[in-house]
Short mmCIF file of C-alpha atoms in Angstrom, two decimals:
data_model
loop_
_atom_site.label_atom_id
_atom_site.label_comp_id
_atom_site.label_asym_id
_atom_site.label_seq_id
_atom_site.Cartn_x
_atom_site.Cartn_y
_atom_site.Cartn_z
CA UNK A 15 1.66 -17.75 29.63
CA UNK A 16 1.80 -15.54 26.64
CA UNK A 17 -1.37 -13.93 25.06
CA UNK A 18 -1.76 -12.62 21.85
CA UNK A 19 -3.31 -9.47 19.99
CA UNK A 20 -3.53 -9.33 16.39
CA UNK A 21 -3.83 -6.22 15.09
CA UNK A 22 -6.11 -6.68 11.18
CA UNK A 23 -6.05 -5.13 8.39
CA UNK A 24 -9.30 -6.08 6.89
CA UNK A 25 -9.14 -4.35 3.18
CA UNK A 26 -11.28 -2.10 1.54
CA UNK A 27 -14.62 -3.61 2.93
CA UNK A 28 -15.97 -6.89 1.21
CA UNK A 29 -15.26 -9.96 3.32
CA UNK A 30 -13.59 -11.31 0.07
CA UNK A 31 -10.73 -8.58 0.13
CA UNK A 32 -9.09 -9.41 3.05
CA UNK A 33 -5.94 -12.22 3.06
CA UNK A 34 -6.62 -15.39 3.90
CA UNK A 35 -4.64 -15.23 6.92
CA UNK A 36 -6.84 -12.03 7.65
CA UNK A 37 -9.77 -14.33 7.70
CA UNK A 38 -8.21 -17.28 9.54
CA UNK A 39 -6.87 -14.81 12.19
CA UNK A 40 -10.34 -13.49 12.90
CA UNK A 41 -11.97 -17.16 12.87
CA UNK A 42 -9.60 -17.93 15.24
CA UNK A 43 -9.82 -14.98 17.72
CA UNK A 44 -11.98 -15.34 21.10
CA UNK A 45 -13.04 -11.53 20.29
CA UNK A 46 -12.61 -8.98 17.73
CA UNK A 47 -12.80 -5.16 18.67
CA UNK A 48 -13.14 -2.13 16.12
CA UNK A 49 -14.88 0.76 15.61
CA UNK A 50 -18.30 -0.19 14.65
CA UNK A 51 -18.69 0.51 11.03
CA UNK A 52 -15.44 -1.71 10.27
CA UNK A 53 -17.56 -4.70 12.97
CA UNK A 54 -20.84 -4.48 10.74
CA UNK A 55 -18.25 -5.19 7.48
CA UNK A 56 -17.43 -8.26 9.38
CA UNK A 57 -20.22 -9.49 11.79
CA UNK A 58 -22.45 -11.38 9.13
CA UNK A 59 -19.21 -13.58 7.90
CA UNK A 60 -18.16 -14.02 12.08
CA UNK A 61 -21.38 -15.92 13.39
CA UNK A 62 -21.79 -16.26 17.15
CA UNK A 63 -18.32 -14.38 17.44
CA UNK A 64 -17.96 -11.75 20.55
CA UNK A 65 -17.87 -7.83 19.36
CA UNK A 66 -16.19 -4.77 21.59
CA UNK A 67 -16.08 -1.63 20.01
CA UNK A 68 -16.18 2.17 21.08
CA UNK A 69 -16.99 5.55 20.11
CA UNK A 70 -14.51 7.44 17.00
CA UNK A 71 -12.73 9.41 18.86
CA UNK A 72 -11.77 6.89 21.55
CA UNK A 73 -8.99 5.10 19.89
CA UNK A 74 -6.89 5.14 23.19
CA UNK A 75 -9.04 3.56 24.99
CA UNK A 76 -9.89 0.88 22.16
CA UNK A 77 -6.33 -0.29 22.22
CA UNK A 78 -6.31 -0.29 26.14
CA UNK A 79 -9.58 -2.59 25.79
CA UNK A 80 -7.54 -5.07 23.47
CA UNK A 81 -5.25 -5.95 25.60
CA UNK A 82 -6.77 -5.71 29.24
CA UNK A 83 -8.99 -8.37 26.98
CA UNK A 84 -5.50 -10.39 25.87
CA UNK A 85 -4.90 -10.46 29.57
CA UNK A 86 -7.66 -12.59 30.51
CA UNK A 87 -6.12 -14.95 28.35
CA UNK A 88 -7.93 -14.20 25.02
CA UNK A 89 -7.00 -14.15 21.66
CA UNK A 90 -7.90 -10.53 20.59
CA UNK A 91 -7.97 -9.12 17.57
CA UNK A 92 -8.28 -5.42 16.41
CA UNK A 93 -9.40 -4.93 13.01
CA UNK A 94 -9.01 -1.75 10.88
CA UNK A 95 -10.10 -0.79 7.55
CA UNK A 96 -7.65 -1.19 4.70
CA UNK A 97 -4.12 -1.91 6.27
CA UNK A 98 -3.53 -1.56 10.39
CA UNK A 99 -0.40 0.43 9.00
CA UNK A 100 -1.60 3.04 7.10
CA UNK A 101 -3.58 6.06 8.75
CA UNK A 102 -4.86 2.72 11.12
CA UNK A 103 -4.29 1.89 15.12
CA UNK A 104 -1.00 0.14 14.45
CA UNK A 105 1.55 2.29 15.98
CA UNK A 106 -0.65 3.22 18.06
CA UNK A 107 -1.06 0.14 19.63
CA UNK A 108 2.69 -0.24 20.02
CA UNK A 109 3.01 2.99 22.34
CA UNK A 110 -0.19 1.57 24.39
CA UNK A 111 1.19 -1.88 24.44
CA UNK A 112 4.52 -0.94 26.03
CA UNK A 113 3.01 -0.77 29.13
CA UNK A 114 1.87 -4.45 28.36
CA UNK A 115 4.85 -6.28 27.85
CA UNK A 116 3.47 -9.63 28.56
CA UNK A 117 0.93 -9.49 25.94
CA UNK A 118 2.59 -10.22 22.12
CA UNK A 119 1.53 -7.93 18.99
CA UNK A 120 1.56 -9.04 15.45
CA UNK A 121 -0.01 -6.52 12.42
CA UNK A 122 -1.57 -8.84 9.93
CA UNK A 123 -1.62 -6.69 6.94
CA UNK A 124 -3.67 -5.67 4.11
CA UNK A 125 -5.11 -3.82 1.01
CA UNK A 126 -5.24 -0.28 1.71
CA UNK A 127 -7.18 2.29 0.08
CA UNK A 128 -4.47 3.51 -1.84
CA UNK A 129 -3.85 0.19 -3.73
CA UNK A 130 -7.73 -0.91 -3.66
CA UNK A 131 -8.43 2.54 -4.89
CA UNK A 132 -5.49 2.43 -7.61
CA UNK A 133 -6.93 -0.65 -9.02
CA UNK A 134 -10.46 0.48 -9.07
CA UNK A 135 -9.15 3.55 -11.58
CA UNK A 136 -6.14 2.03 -13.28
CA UNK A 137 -3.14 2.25 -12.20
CA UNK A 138 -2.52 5.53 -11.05
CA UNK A 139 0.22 4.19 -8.58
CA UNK A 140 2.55 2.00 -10.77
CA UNK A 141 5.80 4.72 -10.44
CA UNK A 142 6.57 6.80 -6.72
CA UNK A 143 4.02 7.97 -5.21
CA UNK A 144 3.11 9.98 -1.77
CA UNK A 145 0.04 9.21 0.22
CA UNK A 146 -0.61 12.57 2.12
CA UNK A 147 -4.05 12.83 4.97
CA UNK A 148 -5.88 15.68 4.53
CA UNK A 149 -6.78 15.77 7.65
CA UNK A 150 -5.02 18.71 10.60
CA UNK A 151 -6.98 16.84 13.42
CA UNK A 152 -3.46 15.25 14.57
CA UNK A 153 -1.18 17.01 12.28
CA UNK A 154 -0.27 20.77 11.56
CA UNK A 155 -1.89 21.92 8.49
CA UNK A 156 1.27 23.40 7.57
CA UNK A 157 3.35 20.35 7.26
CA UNK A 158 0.24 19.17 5.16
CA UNK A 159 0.86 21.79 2.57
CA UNK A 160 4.61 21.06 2.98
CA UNK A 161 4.38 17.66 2.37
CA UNK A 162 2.07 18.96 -0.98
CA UNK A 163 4.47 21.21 -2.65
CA UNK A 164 7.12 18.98 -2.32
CA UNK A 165 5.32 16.27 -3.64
CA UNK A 166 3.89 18.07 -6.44
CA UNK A 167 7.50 19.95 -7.22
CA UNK A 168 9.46 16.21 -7.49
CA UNK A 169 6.41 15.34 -10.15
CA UNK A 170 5.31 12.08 -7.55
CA UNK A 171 1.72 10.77 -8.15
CA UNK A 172 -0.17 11.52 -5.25
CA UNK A 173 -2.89 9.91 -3.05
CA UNK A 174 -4.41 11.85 -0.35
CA UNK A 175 -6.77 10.23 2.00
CA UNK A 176 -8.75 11.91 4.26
CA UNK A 177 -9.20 14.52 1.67
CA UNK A 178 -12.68 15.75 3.34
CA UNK A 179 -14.98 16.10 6.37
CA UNK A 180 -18.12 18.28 8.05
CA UNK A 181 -15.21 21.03 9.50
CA UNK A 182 -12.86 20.45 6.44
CA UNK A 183 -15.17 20.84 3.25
CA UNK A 184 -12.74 23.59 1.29
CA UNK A 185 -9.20 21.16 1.94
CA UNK A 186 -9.29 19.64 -1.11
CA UNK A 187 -9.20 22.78 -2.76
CA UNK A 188 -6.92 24.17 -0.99
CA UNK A 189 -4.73 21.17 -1.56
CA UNK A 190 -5.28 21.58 -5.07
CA UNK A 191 -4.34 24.71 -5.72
CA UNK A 192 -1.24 24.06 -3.44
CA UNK A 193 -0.48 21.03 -6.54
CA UNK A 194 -1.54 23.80 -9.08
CA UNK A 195 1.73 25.63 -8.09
CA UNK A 196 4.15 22.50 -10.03
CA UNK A 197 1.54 20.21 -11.25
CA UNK A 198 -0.44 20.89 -14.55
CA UNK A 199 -4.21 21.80 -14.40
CA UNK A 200 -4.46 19.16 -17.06
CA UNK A 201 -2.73 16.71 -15.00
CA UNK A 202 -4.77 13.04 -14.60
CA UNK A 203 -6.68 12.85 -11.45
CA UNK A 204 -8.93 10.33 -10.28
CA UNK A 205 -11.35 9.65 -7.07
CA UNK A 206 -12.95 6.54 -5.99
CA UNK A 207 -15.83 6.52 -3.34
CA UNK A 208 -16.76 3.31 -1.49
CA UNK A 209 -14.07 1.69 -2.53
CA UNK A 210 -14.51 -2.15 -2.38
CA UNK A 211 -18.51 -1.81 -0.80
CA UNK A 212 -21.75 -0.95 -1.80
CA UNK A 213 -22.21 2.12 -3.56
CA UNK A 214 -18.22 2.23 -4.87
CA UNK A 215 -18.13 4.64 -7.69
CA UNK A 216 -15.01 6.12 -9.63
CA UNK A 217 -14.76 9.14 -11.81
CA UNK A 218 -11.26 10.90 -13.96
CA UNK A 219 -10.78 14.48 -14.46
CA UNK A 220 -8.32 16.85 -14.59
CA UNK A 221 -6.53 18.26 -11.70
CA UNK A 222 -8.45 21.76 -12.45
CA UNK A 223 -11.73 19.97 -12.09
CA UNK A 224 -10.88 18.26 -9.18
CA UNK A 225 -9.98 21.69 -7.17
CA UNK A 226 -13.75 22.18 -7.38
CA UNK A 227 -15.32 18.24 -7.25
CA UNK A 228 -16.86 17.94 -3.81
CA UNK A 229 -15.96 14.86 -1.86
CA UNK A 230 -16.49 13.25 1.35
CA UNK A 231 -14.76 11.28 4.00
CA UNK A 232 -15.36 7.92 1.97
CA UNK A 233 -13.13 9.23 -0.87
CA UNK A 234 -9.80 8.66 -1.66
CA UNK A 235 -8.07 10.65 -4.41
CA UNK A 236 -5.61 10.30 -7.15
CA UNK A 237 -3.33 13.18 -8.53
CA UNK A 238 -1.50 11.75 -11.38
CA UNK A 239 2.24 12.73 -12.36
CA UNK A 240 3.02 13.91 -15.32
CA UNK A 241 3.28 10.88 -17.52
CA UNK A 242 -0.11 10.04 -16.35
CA UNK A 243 -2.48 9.30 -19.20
CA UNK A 244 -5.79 8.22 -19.54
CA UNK A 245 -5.56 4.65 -21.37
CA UNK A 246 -9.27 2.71 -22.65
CA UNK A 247 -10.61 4.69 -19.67
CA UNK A 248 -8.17 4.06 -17.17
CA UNK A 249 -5.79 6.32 -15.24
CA UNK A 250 -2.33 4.93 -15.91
CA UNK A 251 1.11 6.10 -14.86
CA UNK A 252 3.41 4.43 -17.12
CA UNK A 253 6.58 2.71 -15.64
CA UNK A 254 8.81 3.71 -18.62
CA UNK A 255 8.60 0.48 -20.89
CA UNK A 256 9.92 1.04 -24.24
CA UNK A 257 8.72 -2.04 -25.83
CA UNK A 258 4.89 -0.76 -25.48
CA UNK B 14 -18.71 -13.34 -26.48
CA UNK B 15 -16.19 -10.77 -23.84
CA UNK B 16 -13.24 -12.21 -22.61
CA UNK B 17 -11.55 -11.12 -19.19
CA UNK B 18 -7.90 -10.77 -17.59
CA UNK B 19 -6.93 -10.54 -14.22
CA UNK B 20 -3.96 -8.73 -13.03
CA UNK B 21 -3.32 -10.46 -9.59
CA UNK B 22 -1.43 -9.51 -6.70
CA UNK B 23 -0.70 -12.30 -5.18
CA UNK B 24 0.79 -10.09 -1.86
CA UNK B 25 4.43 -11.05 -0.40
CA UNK B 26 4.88 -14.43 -0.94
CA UNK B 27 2.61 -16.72 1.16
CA UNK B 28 -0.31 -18.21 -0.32
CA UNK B 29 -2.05 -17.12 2.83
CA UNK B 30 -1.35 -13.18 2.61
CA UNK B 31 -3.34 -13.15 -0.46
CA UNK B 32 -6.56 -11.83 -0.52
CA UNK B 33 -9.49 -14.23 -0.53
CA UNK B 34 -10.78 -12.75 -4.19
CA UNK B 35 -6.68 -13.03 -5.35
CA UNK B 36 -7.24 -17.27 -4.53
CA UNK B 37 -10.46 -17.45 -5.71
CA UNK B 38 -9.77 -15.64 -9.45
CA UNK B 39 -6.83 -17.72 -9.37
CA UNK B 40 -8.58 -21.09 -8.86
CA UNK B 41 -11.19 -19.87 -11.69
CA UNK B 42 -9.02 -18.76 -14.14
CA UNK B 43 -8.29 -21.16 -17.05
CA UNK B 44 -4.02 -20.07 -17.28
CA UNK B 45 -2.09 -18.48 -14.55
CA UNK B 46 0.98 -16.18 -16.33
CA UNK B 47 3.87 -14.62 -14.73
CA UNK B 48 7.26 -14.53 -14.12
CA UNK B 49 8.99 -17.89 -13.28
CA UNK B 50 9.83 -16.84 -9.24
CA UNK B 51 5.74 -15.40 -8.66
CA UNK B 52 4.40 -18.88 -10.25
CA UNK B 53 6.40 -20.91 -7.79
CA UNK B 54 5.04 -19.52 -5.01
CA UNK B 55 1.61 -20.41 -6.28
CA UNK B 56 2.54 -23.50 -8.23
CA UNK B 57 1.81 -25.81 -5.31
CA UNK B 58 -1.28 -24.27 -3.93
CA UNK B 59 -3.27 -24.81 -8.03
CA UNK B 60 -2.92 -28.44 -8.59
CA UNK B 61 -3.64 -29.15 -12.61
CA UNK B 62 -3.42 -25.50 -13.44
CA UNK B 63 -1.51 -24.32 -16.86
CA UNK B 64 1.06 -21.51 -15.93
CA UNK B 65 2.86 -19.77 -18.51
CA UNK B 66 5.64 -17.71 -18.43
CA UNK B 67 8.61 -15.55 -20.17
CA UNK B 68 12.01 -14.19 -19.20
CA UNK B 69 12.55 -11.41 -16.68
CA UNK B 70 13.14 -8.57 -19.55
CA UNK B 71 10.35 -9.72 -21.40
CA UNK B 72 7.30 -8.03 -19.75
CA UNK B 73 5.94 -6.53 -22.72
CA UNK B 74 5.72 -10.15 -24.31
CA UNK B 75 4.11 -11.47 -21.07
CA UNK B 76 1.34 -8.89 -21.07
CA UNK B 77 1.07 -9.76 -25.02
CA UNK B 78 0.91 -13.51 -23.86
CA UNK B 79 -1.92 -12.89 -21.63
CA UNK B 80 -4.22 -11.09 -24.15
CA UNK B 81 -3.63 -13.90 -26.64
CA UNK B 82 -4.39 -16.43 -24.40
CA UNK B 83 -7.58 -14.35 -23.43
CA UNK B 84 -8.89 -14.07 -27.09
CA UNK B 85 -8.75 -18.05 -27.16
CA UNK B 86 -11.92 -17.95 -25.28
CA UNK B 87 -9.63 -18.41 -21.62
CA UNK B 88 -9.76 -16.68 -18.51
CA UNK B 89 -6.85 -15.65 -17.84
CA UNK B 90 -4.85 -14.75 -14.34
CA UNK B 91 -1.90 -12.54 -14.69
CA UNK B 92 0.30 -12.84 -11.68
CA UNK B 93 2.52 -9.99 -9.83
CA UNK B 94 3.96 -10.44 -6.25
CA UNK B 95 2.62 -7.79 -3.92
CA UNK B 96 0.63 -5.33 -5.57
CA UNK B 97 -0.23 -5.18 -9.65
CA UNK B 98 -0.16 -1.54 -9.43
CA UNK B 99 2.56 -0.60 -7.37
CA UNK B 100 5.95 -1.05 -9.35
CA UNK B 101 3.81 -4.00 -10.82
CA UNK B 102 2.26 -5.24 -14.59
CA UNK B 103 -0.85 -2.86 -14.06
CA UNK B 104 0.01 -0.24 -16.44
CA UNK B 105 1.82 -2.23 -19.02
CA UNK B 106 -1.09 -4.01 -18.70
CA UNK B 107 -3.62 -1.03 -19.73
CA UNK B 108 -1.52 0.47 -22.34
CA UNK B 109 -0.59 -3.10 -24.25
CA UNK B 110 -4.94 -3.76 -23.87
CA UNK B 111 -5.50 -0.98 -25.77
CA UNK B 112 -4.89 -3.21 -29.18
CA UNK B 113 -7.15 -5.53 -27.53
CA UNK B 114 -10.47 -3.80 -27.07
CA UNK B 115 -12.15 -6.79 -26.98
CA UNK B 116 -10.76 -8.15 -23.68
CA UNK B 117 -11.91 -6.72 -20.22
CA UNK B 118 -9.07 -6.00 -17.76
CA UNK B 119 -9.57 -5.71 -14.11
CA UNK B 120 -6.88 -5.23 -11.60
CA UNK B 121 -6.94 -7.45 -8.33
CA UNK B 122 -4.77 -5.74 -5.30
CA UNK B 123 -2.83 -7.42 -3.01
CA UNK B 124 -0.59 -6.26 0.09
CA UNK B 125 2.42 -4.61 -1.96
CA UNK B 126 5.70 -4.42 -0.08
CA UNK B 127 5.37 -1.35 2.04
CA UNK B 128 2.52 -2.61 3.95
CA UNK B 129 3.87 -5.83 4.18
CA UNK B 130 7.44 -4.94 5.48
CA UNK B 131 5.55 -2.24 7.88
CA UNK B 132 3.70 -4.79 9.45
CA UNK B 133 6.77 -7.01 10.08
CA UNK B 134 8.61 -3.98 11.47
CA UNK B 135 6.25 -2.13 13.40
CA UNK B 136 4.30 0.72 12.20
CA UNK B 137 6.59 2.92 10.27
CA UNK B 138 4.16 3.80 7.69
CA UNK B 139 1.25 5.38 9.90
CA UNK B 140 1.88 8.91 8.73
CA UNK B 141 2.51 10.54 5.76
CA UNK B 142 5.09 8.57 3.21
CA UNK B 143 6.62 7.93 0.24
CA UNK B 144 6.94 5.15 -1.78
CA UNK B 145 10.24 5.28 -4.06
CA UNK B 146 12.33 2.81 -6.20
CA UNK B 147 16.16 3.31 -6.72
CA UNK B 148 15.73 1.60 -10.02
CA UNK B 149 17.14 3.56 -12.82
CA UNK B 150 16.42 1.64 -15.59
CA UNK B 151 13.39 2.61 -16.85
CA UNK B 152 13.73 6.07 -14.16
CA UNK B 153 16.94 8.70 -14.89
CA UNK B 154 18.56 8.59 -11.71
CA UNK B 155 18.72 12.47 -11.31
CA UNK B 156 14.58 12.25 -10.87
CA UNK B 157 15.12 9.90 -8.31
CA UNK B 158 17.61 12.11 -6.57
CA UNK B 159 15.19 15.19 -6.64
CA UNK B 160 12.43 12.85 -4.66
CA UNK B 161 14.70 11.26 -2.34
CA UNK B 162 15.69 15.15 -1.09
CA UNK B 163 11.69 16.40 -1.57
CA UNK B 164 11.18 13.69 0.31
CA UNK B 165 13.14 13.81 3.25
CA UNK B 166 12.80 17.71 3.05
CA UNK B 167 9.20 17.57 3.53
CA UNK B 168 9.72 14.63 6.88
CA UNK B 169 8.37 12.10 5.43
CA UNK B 170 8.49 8.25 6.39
CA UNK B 171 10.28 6.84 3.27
CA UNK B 172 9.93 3.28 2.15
CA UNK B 173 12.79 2.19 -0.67
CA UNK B 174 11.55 -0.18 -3.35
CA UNK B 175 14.47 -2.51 -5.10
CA UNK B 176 17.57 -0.47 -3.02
CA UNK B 177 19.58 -2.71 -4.47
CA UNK B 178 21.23 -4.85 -7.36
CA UNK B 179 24.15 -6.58 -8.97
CA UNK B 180 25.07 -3.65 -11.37
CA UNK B 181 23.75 -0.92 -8.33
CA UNK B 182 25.39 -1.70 -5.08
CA UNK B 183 26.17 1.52 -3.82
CA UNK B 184 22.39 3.27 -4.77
CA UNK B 185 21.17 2.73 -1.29
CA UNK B 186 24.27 4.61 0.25
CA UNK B 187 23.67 7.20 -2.33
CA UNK B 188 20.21 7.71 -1.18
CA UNK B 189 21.03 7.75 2.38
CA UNK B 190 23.49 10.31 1.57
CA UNK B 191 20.57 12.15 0.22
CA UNK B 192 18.27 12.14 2.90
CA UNK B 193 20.80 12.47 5.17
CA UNK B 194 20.68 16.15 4.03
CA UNK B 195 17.67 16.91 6.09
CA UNK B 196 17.22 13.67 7.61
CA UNK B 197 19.39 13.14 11.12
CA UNK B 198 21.55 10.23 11.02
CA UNK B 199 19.94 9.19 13.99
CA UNK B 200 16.57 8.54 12.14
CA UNK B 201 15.19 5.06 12.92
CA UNK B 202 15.11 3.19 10.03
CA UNK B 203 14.62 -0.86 9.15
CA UNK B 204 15.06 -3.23 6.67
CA UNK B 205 12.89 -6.00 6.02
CA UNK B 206 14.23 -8.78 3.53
CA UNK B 207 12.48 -12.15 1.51
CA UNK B 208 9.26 -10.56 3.49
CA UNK B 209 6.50 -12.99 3.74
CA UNK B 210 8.23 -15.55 2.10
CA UNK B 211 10.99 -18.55 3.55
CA UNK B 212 14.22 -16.92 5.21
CA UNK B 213 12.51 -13.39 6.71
CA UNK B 214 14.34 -11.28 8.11
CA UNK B 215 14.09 -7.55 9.73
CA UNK B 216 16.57 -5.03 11.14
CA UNK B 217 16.37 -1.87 12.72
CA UNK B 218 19.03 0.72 12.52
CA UNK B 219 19.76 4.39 12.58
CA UNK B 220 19.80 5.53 9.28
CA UNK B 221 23.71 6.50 9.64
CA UNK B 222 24.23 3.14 10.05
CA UNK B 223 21.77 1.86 7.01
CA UNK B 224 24.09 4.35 4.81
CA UNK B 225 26.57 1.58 5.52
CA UNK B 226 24.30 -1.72 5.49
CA UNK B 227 24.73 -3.74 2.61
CA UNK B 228 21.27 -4.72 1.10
CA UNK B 229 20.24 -6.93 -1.88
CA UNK B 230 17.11 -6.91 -4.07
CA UNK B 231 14.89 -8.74 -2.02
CA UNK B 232 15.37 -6.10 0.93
CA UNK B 233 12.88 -3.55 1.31
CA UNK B 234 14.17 -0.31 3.07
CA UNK B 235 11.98 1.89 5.61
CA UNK B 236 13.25 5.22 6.47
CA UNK B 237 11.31 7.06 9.14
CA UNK B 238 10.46 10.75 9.37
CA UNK B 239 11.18 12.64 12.46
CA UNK B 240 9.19 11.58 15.25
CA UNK B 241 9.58 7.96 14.12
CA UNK B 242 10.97 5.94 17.68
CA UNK B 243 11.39 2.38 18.63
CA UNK B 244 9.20 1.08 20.75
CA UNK B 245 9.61 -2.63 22.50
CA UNK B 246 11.91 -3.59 19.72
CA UNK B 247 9.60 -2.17 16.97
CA UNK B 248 9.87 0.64 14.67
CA UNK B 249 6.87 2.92 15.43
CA UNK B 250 5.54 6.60 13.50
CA UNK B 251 3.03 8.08 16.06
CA UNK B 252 -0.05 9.28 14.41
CA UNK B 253 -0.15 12.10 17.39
CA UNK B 254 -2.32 10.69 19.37
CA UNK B 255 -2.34 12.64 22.42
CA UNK B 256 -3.77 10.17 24.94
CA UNK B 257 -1.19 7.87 24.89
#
C-alpha cells in the first residue's frame, strides 16, 4: 500500500490565503507537522486535528518524523509558511525521502512572501526579479554578495528575504551598500512586515534610506529597478506598456 | 461613496489552486474582467456572474474597462492567471488608476508560475533564483541577454517565463546558449508545460539537451544552479542542510 505526504505551502499567514486545495489537503490529512509558529496559524481553523512539530533548528528530523508518520499508514502533511518551494522544507524533504521510497511526495504550493509582499506594496515584482536570503547560516556570505552585485549590475528588482536576525543585524546594510555600487540611492524600495497577519505594516523609501531602516526576521524587502516609480502610493515596476 | 477593484490571481489554472480570499472576492464581486483564456477557467465555477473581456493586445483598454465599470457603483474583479504582479495586470493596473483617484485598488496574489511549476518538478527553486521572461516586446532583447549571463554568472536557479512563441522559436536556445557560458551543460534543468491546468506535463533534462528542446508558450522553463541534482525522479536545489 502506498502512503502519502503532502508537503503545504500555507501562504503568508491568514487561513484565507492559502489555495483551496491547501485547505482541503490539510482537512483531509490524519496529521499535520510544522514548526510551531506556522501550527498556531492553522490550529484554530483544524479542530480536533493531531499536531507534531519540533524545535527551529531541527528541520532534519521534522522531515524524518513525516514520513516514519506516512509509514504507519497516515496521511501526513508538512506545512510551511508561504510556498514549500521557496526558502521552505521542500527539497529538503526529497533528499530525506529517498531513503523512503515507498512513501509518495507531492508539494502543494502557494503564495510566498515575495508575491504576498509585492501585492501588499504595489507591484514591485511585475518585470525580472531575484529573490536573494540574507541569511549565511547555510550559504557562504560571499556568494550572497555575488548573487547582489550581479543582480543590482543587470538592473533586476530585487527581493531579499531573510534580510535580518539577533547575529545578523548590520546585513541589510551591508547588502545595501553592495546594491549602492549599480543601483541608484534614489532607487524605489519597499518593506513589508507581517505580511498577511496581525500587525502587517508596509513602508517606501529610497534605497539610501533603506541601508539604514532597521528590520527584523518578519520582513521581507523590495529593491526596485530602475523604472520603478512610486504610483498613488504604490511601488510599481512598469512592464513597458506604451498605451499608459 | 468609494468604489474598489480587485486584481486577482487566480494561480495556474485550477479553480482549486486559488487562494481561498482569490474565490471568495471573486464570488463577491459584481463583474469578473479578463482575458478570454483566464475567464474560462473560472467561467464554470461563478454561475450568473457578468465577465467582460477585450483582445489579447488590448490590456490598457481592459484595465480602462475595469475602472469604468468600478465608477458605476460595481465591485469589480480583475482576473490574471498566476500571480497579478508577476508578469501580470498589477502595474498597468496602478499607473492607469492614477486618473481614477476615486477607486481603491488592492492586489490579490495567487501562486504565479515559478512556484507552481517548482512544485510539479521538485524543488528547484529552494535557493536563490531568478525569475526572467524572454519576451522582447515590451523588453529590448540585449537587457535580457545581460540577465540571462548575470544570472547564470552569479549560480543562480533560473526559472524562464514565456521561452517561447510563434514569431520567437529559437529565444530559448539563445538563452541556453547564454547560460551555458558559466552554466555546465550538464545542469539539471525541467520544463513544466499547461501547469495546473488539463494536459500537464513535466520533463527533466540537462540543460545541453533543453538548448535543443523545442518549447511553446505555455511551457515554463527551470534552470538549476550548481548543486541542483535529481533526486527519485525529481529536480531538487539543496538548501545545505547538513544533516541530511
Amino acid at each position: 500500500m502506498s502512503h502519502k505526504v503532502y508537503v503545504v505551502g500555507i501562504g503568508p499567514g491568514d487561513f484565507e490565503q492559502m489555495t483551496v486545495k491547501a485547505a482541503r489537503v490539510l482537512k483531509e490529512s490524519d496529521v499535520i507537522i510544522g514548526y510551531t509558529v506556522y501550527i498556531d496559524l492553522v490550529r484554530d481553523h483544524l479542530p480536533g486535528k493531531e499536531f507534531l512539530s519540533t524545535p527551529m533548528t531541527k528541520e532534519a528530523d521534522r522531515c524524518r518524523m513525516a514520513f516514519s508518520e506516512a509509514q504507519k499508514g497516515r496521511t501526513v502533511s508538512m506545512i510551511c509558511s508561504g510556498d514549500a518551494g521557496v526558502y521552505g522544507m521542500a527539497g529538503l524533504m526529497y533528499e530525506i525521502g529517498a531513503k523512503y521510497p515507498d512513501i509518495e511526495l507531492e508539494i502543494v504550493p502557494g503564495v510566498t512572501a515575495a508575491t504576498a509582499g509585492a501585492a501588499l506594496l504595489g507591484a514591485p515584482l511585475t518585470h525580472d526579479f531575484c529573490v536573494i536570503s540574507l541569511s549565511d547560516l547555510l550559504t557562504p556570505w560571499a556568494l550572497i554578495e555575488e548573487r547582489l552585485l550581479a543582480a543590482s549590475k543587470a538592473d533586476f528588482a530585487v527581493c531579499l528575504y531573510n534580510p535580518s536576525s539577533k547575529k545578523r543585524q548590520d546585513y541589510l546594510k551591508k547588502a545595501c551598500d553592495l546594491m549602492l555600487q549599480y543601483k541608484s540611492p534614489d532607487t524605489v524600495c519597499g518593506i513589508g512586515k507581517m505580511i498577511g497577519r496581525q500587525g502587517q505594516e508596509k513602508e517606501l523609501m529610497t534605497l539610501e534610506r533603506l541601508r539604514d531602516t532597521g528590520v527584523d526576521m518578519f520582513t521581507t524587502v523590495f529593491v526596485g529597478n530602475s523604472q520603478t516609480k512610486v504610483v498613488s502610493g504604490a511601488m510599481v515596476t512598469p512592464r513597458g506598456y506604451k498605451d499608459v
